[in-house]
């Protein structure tokens, strides 16, 4: 297993739209293992392939506090959604920034599991929010897109400034 590099906003590669996975094979399962390692190490509760610069429709999540609820969703598609919930969200691609986003509180999602088998599940609360957040990544969308333009620019400037400082001290 290997830890993968996570792209950070405003990297244009985060805006690519991912294409469907055609074959669920050992190569894909190796990528899934690396994505879990990367997500747990960060630490985070969800990671979309887009964030590690692989533009396939694949995401992993685990909203538990003890790594006990790992889910792999390949070619996920939300087939039902209802209710409204507002959650303080963060994102591994927008480090150190959190803000409130409104999403559906309950979803039904159809996907292929890690064996390539078509599956459906219902999710609510944080898991539902996380899956919606990750599917947005696959469509090239970030949670900061739900904020005002002014707020998004502030986040962008702050992250760019922090990266300049990091580069300077790494010399
Ligand atoms: Ni994210």
PDB file of N, CA, C and O in Angstrom, residues 29 34 49 115 133-134 138 166 169:
ATOM      1  N   UNK A  29      -8.597  -2.433  -7.094  1.00  0.00           N
ATOM      2  CA  UNK A  29      -8.616  -2.731  -5.648  1.00  0.00           C
ATOM      3  C   UNK A  29      -7.336  -2.258  -4.962  1.00  0.00           C
ATOM      4  O   UNK A  29      -7.363  -1.853  -3.802  1.00  0.00           O
ATOM      5  N   UNK A  34      -5.002   1.975  -1.380  1.00  0.00           N
ATOM      6  CA  UNK A  34      -4.180   3.186  -1.215  1.00  0.00           C
ATOM      7  C   UNK A  34      -5.040   4.382  -0.809  1.00  0.00           C
ATOM      8  O   UNK A  34      -4.618   5.224  -0.010  1.00  0.00           O
ATOM      9  N   UNK A  49     -11.595   9.639  -5.847  1.00  0.00           N
ATOM     10  CA  UNK A  49     -10.416   9.372  -6.680  1.00  0.00           C
ATOM     11  C   UNK A  49      -9.884  10.659  -7.317  1.00  0.00           C
ATOM     12  O   UNK A  49      -8.668  10.842  -7.433  1.00  0.00           O
ATOM     13  N   UNK A 115     -16.221  -5.825  -5.394  1.00  0.00           N
ATOM     14  CA  UNK A 115     -16.196  -7.037  -6.223  1.00  0.00           C
ATOM     15  C   UNK A 115     -16.891  -6.802  -7.563  1.00  0.00           C
ATOM     16  O   UNK A 115     -17.066  -7.741  -8.345  1.00  0.00           O
ATOM     17  N   UNK A 133     -20.879  14.859  -0.830  1.00  0.00           N
ATOM     18  CA  UNK A 133     -19.649  15.666  -0.956  1.00  0.00           C
ATOM     19  C   UNK A 133     -18.666  14.972  -1.908  1.00  0.00           C
ATOM     20  O   UNK A 133     -18.078  15.613  -2.787  1.00  0.00           O
ATOM     21  N   UNK A 134     -18.484  13.658  -1.738  1.00  0.00           N
ATOM     22  CA  UNK A 134     -17.520  12.921  -2.576  1.00  0.00           C
ATOM     23  C   UNK A 134     -18.002  12.803  -4.022  1.00  0.00           C
ATOM     24  O   UNK A 134     -17.198  12.878  -4.957  1.00  0.00           O
ATOM     25  N   UNK A 138     -16.318  13.973  -7.853  1.00  0.00           N
ATOM     26  CA  UNK A 138     -16.248  13.227  -9.118  1.00  0.00           C
ATOM     27  C   UNK A 138     -16.777  14.067 -10.281  1.00  0.00           C
ATOM     28  O   UNK A 138     -16.440  13.834 -11.438  1.00  0.00           O
ATOM     29  N   UNK A 166       5.203  27.436   2.998  1.00  0.00           N
ATOM     30  CA  UNK A 166       5.682  26.065   3.139  1.00  0.00           C
ATOM     31  C   UNK A 166       6.854  25.829   2.185  1.00  0.00           C
ATOM     32  O   UNK A 166       7.858  25.244   2.547  1.00  0.00           O
ATOM     33  N   UNK A 169      10.060  27.535   3.513  1.00  0.00           N
ATOM     34  CA  UNK A 169      10.742  26.918   4.645  1.00  0.00           C
ATOM     35  C   UNK A 169      11.296  25.533   4.297  1.00  0.00           C
ATOM     36  O   UNK A 169      12.104  24.999   5.025  1.00  0.00           O
TER      37      UNK A 169
END
